Amino acid sequence: MTDLDRSGPSTRAVHAGEGPRGVHDPVVNPLVLSTTFISDPDGQGPLLYQRYGNAPNHVLVEARLAALEGAEDAVVLGSGMAAMACAVISVVSAGDHVVATDAIYGGTRALLEKELPRFGVETTFVDFSAPGWRDGFRDDTKLVIGESPSNPLLRVLDPRPIADEAHARGAVVVFDSTFASPVNARPLEHGVDLVMHSATKYLGGHSDVTAGVIAGSRALVGAVRDRAKVWGPTLDPHAVWLLERGMKTLAVRMERHNRNGMAVAAWAERHPGIARVHYPGLASHPDHAVAERVLDGFGGMIGIEVAGGGEGAARFVRALKLAKLAPSLGGVETLLSEPRYTSHAGMSPERRAANGIRDGFVRVSLGIEDADDLIADFDQALRAAAVPEAAAAD
Ligand SMILES: *Cc1c(COP(=O)(O)O)cnc(C)c1O
């Protein structure tokens, strides 16, 4: 394991957490479905019961995730929301206050706005990219939640000043790092206490497993484990096994996602059928300098504003052949969505526009296909989108 401590992310993604292997042992970690394990006479044992998360498949994948994040410990749970919810309730109690980024995943916003007030916990949403965000803190602030890069504008946060302010006040900082994956960002290196992932996205990588992760210090992750044992969002071992399988290719997939992101964003920025491109790898992105500092890759998520607004985007999406309309991200296949119908459906068009999401905005999760093929697909769809349908039908 000492060699693995010095190894790169590709080696860790394949090997971290493996026990010693001898001759005649299986090369691939076996799937163990047993819900329980034979204990010592006093009821103890390293492996006891699936819901406790201490079954062999969980133990291995958690060690691998911790190694990728540079964390002491990690816990894998039934979904990204299970991970975030258990992290939040492991930190706050009735009467506590939360500061959260206003560019936050819809499920996390619902947790903070609809669920936590029922338990006496209030949240203030702030724009961490604007001066004055410190005004959102209160004396009873116990938890700070960041998310970077954000959905769908790909705003990138520098965790350091946020962590410094939080720690000066005795608060814990959680970062949702789903869009980056541990290959492109390791927020714990920048002072964050807990990093959360929807492993449904890049970590799993094949759009076939729903899972979540929390990584951090042994003490903080231990508190999350204690909550999870009682609230019960265990991940089924088969899903854990699929996650482990997907993670083996994480580093090579991210290399391609990053390359496709840069190639498609640079092409899209020059295309007359696209009004604006949002990608942290472009000099035109407001957080480009921060992104260069805190990310190791700019990722496979891009936002494009199709010329012709909502109608242009509708024609564009209908004309695509390779890229598919679906509300998830981070898989090997290119998927896209229109935030006006998905994450930001609850806002009026005016409020969305005020938040930088004009009708015509399309969020693209670039897969690992060849960039030339993706560009050709987008190009033919933009051509079709530029022609009003009546004329196109002639
Ligand atoms: C998908 C997602 C989540 C929620 O994850 P689930 O696995 O769907 O529960 C949270 N945060 C971000 C940024 C996401 O993209």
Coordinates of C-alpha atoms and ligand atoms in Angstrom, one line a residue:
M1 CA 0.0 0.0 0.0
T2 CA 2.9 2.4 0.6
D3 CA 3.7 2.3 -3.2
L4 CA 0.1 3.1 -3.9
D5 CA 0.3 6.1 -1.6
R6 CA 2.7 7.6 -4.1
S7 CA 0.9 6.4 -7.2
G8 CA -1.1 8.4 -9.7
P9 CA -4.9 8.5 -10.1
S10 CA -5.0 5.9 -12.9
T11 CA -3.2 3.3 -10.7
R12 CA -5.2 4.2 -7.7
A13 CA -8.5 3.9 -9.7
V14 CA -7.5 0.3 -10.7
H15 CA -5.7 -0.9 -7.5
A16 CA -6.3 1.1 -4.3
G17 CA -8.0 -0.9 -1.6
E18 CA -7.1 -4.3 -2.9
G19 CA -5.9 -6.8 -0.3
P20 CA -2.9 -9.0 -1.0
R21 CA -3.6 -11.4 -3.8
G22 CA -2.0 -14.9 -4.0
V23 CA -1.7 -17.5 -6.7
H24 CA -5.1 -19.0 -7.7
D25 CA -7.0 -15.9 -6.2
P26 CA -9.5 -14.2 -8.6
V27 CA -8.1 -11.2 -10.4
V28 CA -11.4 -9.4 -10.1
N29 CA -12.8 -8.6 -6.7
P30 CA -15.7 -11.0 -6.2
L31 CA -19.3 -9.8 -5.6
V32 CA -20.4 -10.9 -2.1
L33 CA -24.2 -10.9 -1.7
S34 CA -24.3 -12.3 1.9
T35 CA -26.1 -9.8 4.1
T36 CA -24.3 -11.0 7.2
F37 CA -20.9 -12.4 8.3
I38 CA -20.0 -14.9 11.0
S39 CA -18.8 -13.0 14.0
D40 CA -16.4 -13.6 16.9
P41 CA -17.9 -15.2 20.0
D42 CA -18.4 -11.7 21.5
G43 CA -20.4 -10.6 18.4
Q44 CA -17.6 -8.5 16.9
G45 CA -15.8 -8.7 13.6
P46 CA -14.5 -6.5 10.8
L47 CA -17.4 -7.5 8.6
L48 CA -20.9 -7.9 10.1
Y49 CA -23.9 -6.7 8.2
Q50 CA -24.6 -5.0 4.9
R51 CA -26.6 -2.1 6.2
Y52 CA -23.7 -1.1 8.4
G53 CA -21.7 -0.7 5.1
N54 CA -19.1 -3.1 6.3
A55 CA -19.3 -5.8 3.7
P56 CA -16.3 -6.7 1.4
N57 CA -17.5 -4.8 -1.7
H58 CA -18.2 -1.6 0.3
V59 CA -14.9 -1.8 2.2
L60 CA -12.8 -2.1 -1.0
V61 CA -14.6 0.7 -3.0
E62 CA -14.5 3.0 0.0
A63 CA -10.8 2.6 0.4
R64 CA -10.4 3.3 -3.3
L65 CA -12.5 6.4 -3.1
A66 CA -10.6 7.7 -0.1
A67 CA -7.3 7.1 -2.0
L68 CA -8.6 9.1 -5.0
E69 CA -9.7 12.0 -2.9
G70 CA -6.7 11.9 -0.6
A71 CA -9.0 11.3 2.3
E72 CA -8.6 9.3 5.5
D73 CA -12.0 7.6 5.0
A74 CA -14.9 7.5 2.6
V75 CA -18.4 6.0 2.8
V76 CA -20.5 4.9 -0.2
L77 CA -24.3 5.3 0.0
G78 CA -27.4 4.6 -2.0
S79 CA -27.4 7.8 -4.1
G80 CA -25.8 11.2 -4.2
M81 CA -28.8 12.6 -2.3
A82 CA -28.4 9.9 0.4
A83 CA -24.8 11.0 0.7
M84 CA -25.6 14.7 0.9
A85 CA -28.5 14.2 3.3
C86 CA -26.5 12.0 5.7
A87 CA -23.6 14.5 5.6
V88 CA -25.9 17.4 6.4
I89 CA -27.7 15.6 9.3
S90 CA -24.3 14.4 10.7
V91 CA -23.3 18.1 11.1
V92 CA -26.4 20.1 12.0
S93 CA -28.9 19.9 14.8
A94 CA -32.1 21.9 15.6
G95 CA -31.3 25.6 15.9
D96 CA -28.2 25.5 13.7
H97 CA -27.8 27.5 10.5
V98 CA -26.4 26.5 7.1
V99 CA -24.8 28.7 4.4
A100 CA -25.1 27.2 0.9
T101 CA -24.2 28.3 -2.6
D102 CA -27.2 29.5 -4.5
A103 CA -25.9 27.6 -7.6
I104 CA -26.8 24.3 -6.0
Y105 CA -28.2 21.0 -7.2
G106 CA -32.1 21.0 -7.1
G107 CA -32.3 18.0 -4.7
T108 CA -29.9 19.6 -2.2
R109 CA -31.9 22.9 -2.5
A110 CA -35.1 20.9 -1.7
L111 CA -33.3 19.3 1.3
L112 CA -32.3 22.7 2.6
E113 CA -35.5 24.6 1.8
K114 CA -38.2 22.0 2.5
E115 CA -36.8 19.3 4.8
L116 CA -34.4 21.0 7.2
P117 CA -36.8 23.8 8.3
R118 CA -39.1 21.0 9.7
F119 CA -36.2 20.1 12.0
G120 CA -35.4 23.7 13.0
V121 CA -32.5 24.3 10.7
E122 CA -32.4 27.4 8.5
T123 CA -30.3 28.0 5.4
T124 CA -29.0 31.2 3.8
F125 CA -28.1 30.9 0.1
V126 CA -25.2 33.1 -1.1
D127 CA -23.3 33.8 -4.3
F128 CA -19.8 32.7 -3.4
S129 CA -18.5 34.3 -6.7
A130 CA -19.7 37.8 -5.6
P131 CA -18.3 40.1 -2.9
G132 CA -20.4 40.1 0.3
W133 CA -20.9 36.3 0.6
R134 CA -19.5 36.5 4.1
D135 CA -22.6 38.5 5.1
G136 CA -24.5 35.2 4.8
F137 CA -22.8 33.8 7.9
R138 CA -24.3 33.9 11.3
D139 CA -23.0 33.1 14.8
D140 CA -25.0 29.8 14.7
T141 CA -23.6 28.8 11.2
K142 CA -22.5 25.2 11.6
L143 CA -22.3 24.0 8.0
V144 CA -21.2 25.5 4.7
I145 CA -22.1 23.8 1.4
G146 CA -20.3 24.6 -1.9
E147 CA -20.8 23.0 -5.3
S148 CA -18.2 23.3 -8.0
P149 CA -18.3 23.3 -11.0
S150 CA -21.9 24.3 -10.8
N151 CA -24.9 23.3 -12.9
P152 CA -25.3 24.5 -15.6
L153 CA -23.1 27.6 -15.8
L154 CA -20.0 25.7 -14.7
R155 CA -19.0 28.4 -12.2
V156 CA -15.9 27.3 -10.3
L157 CA -15.3 28.1 -6.7
D158 CA -12.0 28.5 -4.9
P159 CA -12.6 26.4 -1.8
R160 CA -9.8 28.1 0.3
P161 CA -11.4 31.4 1.3
I162 CA -14.7 29.7 2.0
A163 CA -13.0 27.1 4.2
D164 CA -11.0 29.7 6.0
E165 CA -14.1 31.8 6.8
A166 CA -16.0 28.6 7.9
H167 CA -13.2 27.3 10.1
A168 CA -12.7 30.7 11.8
R169 CA -16.3 30.3 12.9
G170 CA -16.1 26.6 13.8
A171 CA -18.3 25.5 10.8
V172 CA -17.8 22.4 8.7
V173 CA -17.4 22.7 4.9
V174 CA -19.0 20.2 2.4
F175 CA -18.3 20.4 -1.3
D176 CA -20.4 18.7 -4.0
S177 CA -17.6 17.8 -6.5
T178 CA -19.8 15.7 -8.8
F179 CA -19.0 17.6 -12.0
A180 CA -15.3 17.5 -11.4
S181 CA -14.7 13.9 -10.2
P182 CA -11.6 13.3 -8.0
V183 CA -9.5 13.3 -11.1
N184 CA -10.2 16.9 -11.9
A185 CA -10.5 18.3 -8.4
R186 CA -9.7 17.3 -4.9
P187 CA -11.3 19.9 -2.6
L188 CA -9.9 18.3 0.6
E189 CA -6.5 19.6 -0.6
H190 CA -7.9 23.2 -0.5
G191 CA -9.3 23.1 3.0
V192 CA -12.7 21.5 2.5
D193 CA -13.7 19.0 5.3
L194 CA -16.1 16.7 3.4
V195 CA -16.3 16.0 -0.3
M196 CA -19.5 14.6 -1.8
H197 CA -20.1 12.9 -5.1
S198 CA -23.1 11.6 -7.0
A199 CA -21.3 8.5 -8.0
T200 CA -24.2 8.0 -10.4
K201 CA -22.3 10.4 -12.7
Y202 CA -18.5 10.3 -13.5
L203 CA -17.4 7.8 -10.8
G204 CA -19.8 5.1 -12.1
G205 CA -19.4 6.5 -15.6
H206 CA -21.7 4.2 -17.5
S207 CA -25.2 5.5 -16.5
D208 CA -26.1 2.1 -15.0
V209 CA -25.6 2.6 -11.2
T210 CA -27.1 5.1 -8.7
A211 CA -24.7 5.8 -5.8
G212 CA -23.2 8.5 -3.6
V213 CA -20.0 9.1 -1.8
I214 CA -18.8 11.2 1.2
A215 CA -15.0 11.4 1.9
G216 CA -13.0 13.3 4.5
S217 CA -11.5 12.8 8.0
R218 CA -12.1 9.6 9.9
A219 CA -14.1 11.5 12.5
L220 CA -16.4 13.3 10.1
V221 CA -17.0 10.3 7.9
G222 CA -17.6 8.2 11.0
A223 CA -20.4 10.6 12.0
V224 CA -21.9 10.1 8.5
R225 CA -21.6 6.3 8.9
D226 CA -23.4 6.5 12.2
R227 CA -26.3 8.4 10.6
A228 CA -26.5 6.1 7.6
K229 CA -26.7 3.0 9.9
V230 CA -29.9 4.5 11.4
W231 CA -31.5 6.2 8.4
G232 CA -30.7 3.2 6.3
P233 CA -29.6 4.4 2.8
T234 CA -27.3 1.4 2.2
L235 CA -26.0 0.7 -1.3
D236 CA -26.8 -2.8 -2.6
P237 CA -23.5 -4.8 -3.0
H238 CA -24.2 -5.4 -6.7
A239 CA -24.4 -1.7 -7.3
V240 CA -21.1 -1.3 -5.3
W241 CA -19.5 -3.9 -7.5
L242 CA -20.7 -2.0 -10.6
L243 CA -19.3 1.2 -9.2
E244 CA -15.9 -0.4 -8.5
R245 CA -15.9 -1.8 -12.1
G246 CA -16.8 1.7 -13.5
M247 CA -14.2 3.5 -11.4
K248 CA -11.3 1.4 -12.8
T249 CA -11.5 3.5 -16.0
L250 CA -12.2 6.8 -14.3
A251 CA -8.9 8.4 -15.0
V252 CA -8.8 7.5 -18.7
R253 CA -12.4 8.4 -19.1
M254 CA -11.8 11.8 -17.5
E255 CA -8.8 12.4 -19.9
R256 CA -11.2 12.0 -22.8
H257 CA -14.0 14.0 -21.3
N258 CA -11.5 16.8 -20.7
R259 CA -10.2 16.6 -24.2
N260 CA -13.7 16.5 -25.7
G261 CA -14.8 19.4 -23.5
M262 CA -11.9 21.6 -24.7
A263 CA -12.3 20.6 -28.4
V264 CA -16.1 21.1 -28.5
A265 CA -16.1 24.3 -26.5
A266 CA -13.4 25.9 -28.7
W267 CA -15.3 24.8 -31.8
A268 CA -18.7 26.0 -30.5
E269 CA -17.3 29.4 -29.5
R270 CA -16.5 30.1 -33.2
H271 CA -19.8 28.7 -34.6
P272 CA -22.3 31.4 -35.8
G273 CA -25.2 29.2 -34.7
I274 CA -24.1 29.5 -31.1
A275 CA -24.6 32.7 -29.2
R276 CA -22.4 31.9 -26.2
V277 CA -20.4 29.0 -24.7
H278 CA -19.9 28.4 -21.0
Y279 CA -16.8 26.3 -20.3
P280 CA -14.2 26.9 -17.6
G281 CA -11.4 26.0 -20.0
L282 CA -12.2 29.0 -22.2
A283 CA -10.6 32.4 -21.5
S284 CA -14.1 33.8 -21.9
H285 CA -15.4 32.0 -18.8
P286 CA -15.7 34.3 -15.7
D287 CA -13.9 31.7 -13.6
H288 CA -11.2 30.6 -16.0
A289 CA -8.3 31.8 -13.8
V290 CA -9.8 30.1 -10.7
A291 CA -10.4 27.0 -12.7
E292 CA -6.7 26.9 -13.9
R293 CA -5.7 27.1 -10.2
V294 CA -8.1 24.6 -8.6
L295 CA -8.9 22.1 -11.3
D296 CA -6.6 19.5 -13.0
G297 CA -9.0 19.3 -16.0
F298 CA -11.9 21.4 -17.2
G299 CA -14.3 18.5 -17.5
G300 CA -16.8 17.2 -20.0
M301 CA -19.7 19.5 -19.1
I302 CA -20.4 22.6 -21.3
G303 CA -23.2 25.0 -21.6
I304 CA -24.2 26.4 -25.0
E305 CA -26.7 29.1 -25.9
V306 CA -28.2 28.2 -29.3
A307 CA -28.9 31.2 -31.5
G308 CA -32.6 31.7 -31.9
G309 CA -33.4 31.2 -28.2
G310 CA -35.8 28.6 -27.0
E311 CA -37.2 27.8 -30.5
G312 CA -33.7 27.4 -31.9
A313 CA -32.7 25.1 -29.0
A314 CA -35.8 23.0 -29.5
R315 CA -35.0 22.6 -33.2
F316 CA -31.3 21.8 -32.4
V317 CA -32.1 19.2 -29.9
R318 CA -34.6 17.5 -32.2
A319 CA -32.1 17.3 -35.0
L320 CA -29.3 15.7 -33.1
K321 CA -28.5 12.1 -34.1
L322 CA -25.7 11.0 -31.8
A323 CA -26.3 13.1 -28.6
K324 CA -29.4 12.1 -26.6
L325 CA -31.8 14.2 -24.5
A326 CA -31.6 12.8 -20.9
P327 CA -31.4 14.5 -17.5
S328 CA -28.2 12.8 -16.2
L329 CA -24.5 13.3 -17.0
G330 CA -21.0 11.9 -16.6
G331 CA -21.5 8.8 -18.7
V332 CA -19.6 7.5 -21.7
E333 CA -22.4 8.6 -24.0
T334 CA -23.1 12.3 -24.8
L335 CA -26.3 13.5 -23.1
L336 CA -27.9 16.9 -23.1
S337 CA -30.7 18.7 -21.4
E338 CA -32.4 22.1 -21.4
P339 CA -32.3 23.6 -17.9
R340 CA -35.6 25.4 -18.6
Y341 CA -37.3 22.0 -18.6
T342 CA -35.2 20.3 -16.0
S343 CA -33.1 21.8 -13.1
H344 CA -34.6 25.3 -13.6
A345 CA -38.1 24.5 -14.6
G346 CA -39.4 26.0 -11.3
M347 CA -38.2 29.5 -12.2
S348 CA -39.9 32.0 -14.5
P349 CA -38.1 32.7 -17.8
E350 CA -37.2 36.2 -16.5
R351 CA -35.7 34.9 -13.2
R352 CA -33.8 32.2 -15.2
A353 CA -32.4 34.9 -17.5
A354 CA -31.5 37.0 -14.5
N355 CA -29.5 34.0 -13.2
G356 CA -27.7 33.7 -16.6
I357 CA -29.8 30.9 -18.0
R358 CA -31.5 32.3 -21.1
D359 CA -34.0 30.2 -23.1
G360 CA -31.9 28.5 -25.7
F361 CA -29.4 27.3 -23.1
V362 CA -28.5 23.6 -23.6
R363 CA -26.4 21.7 -21.1
V364 CA -24.2 19.1 -22.7
S365 CA -22.5 16.2 -20.9
L366 CA -19.9 15.2 -23.5
G367 CA -19.2 11.5 -23.5
I368 CA -16.1 9.7 -24.6
E369 CA -17.0 9.5 -28.3
D370 CA -14.6 10.9 -30.9
A371 CA -14.7 14.7 -30.8
D372 CA -14.9 14.9 -34.6
D373 CA -18.1 12.8 -34.6
L374 CA -19.7 14.9 -31.8
I375 CA -18.8 18.1 -33.6
A376 CA -20.2 16.8 -36.9
D377 CA -23.5 15.9 -35.1
F378 CA -23.8 19.3 -33.4
D379 CA -22.9 21.0 -36.7
Q380 CA -25.6 19.3 -38.7
A381 CA -28.1 20.0 -35.9
L382 CA -27.2 23.7 -35.7
R383 CA -27.7 23.9 -39.5
A384 CA -31.1 22.4 -39.1
A385 CA -31.9 24.7 -36.2
A386 CA -31.0 27.7 -38.2
V387 CA -33.7 27.0 -40.8
P388 CA -37.2 27.6 -39.5
E389 CA -39.2 24.3 -39.8
A390 CA -41.7 25.5 -42.5
A391 CA -38.9 26.4 -44.8
A392 CA -37.0 23.2 -44.0
A393 CA -40.0 21.1 -45.0
D394 CA -40.1 22.6 -48.5
Ligands
LIG1 C1 -27.0 14.0 -9.8 C2 -26.4 15.0 -8.8 C3 -26.7 14.9 -7.4 C4 -27.7 13.9 -6.9 O1 -27.2 12.6 -7.1 P1 -28.1 11.3 -7.2 O2 -27.1 10.2 -7.4 O3 -29.0 11.5 -8.3 O4 -28.9 11.2 -5.9 C5 -26.2 15.8 -6.6 N1 -25.4 16.8 -7.0 C6 -25.1 16.9 -8.3 C7 -24.2 18.0 -8.8 C8 -25.6 16.1 -9.3 O5 -25.3 16.2 -10.6

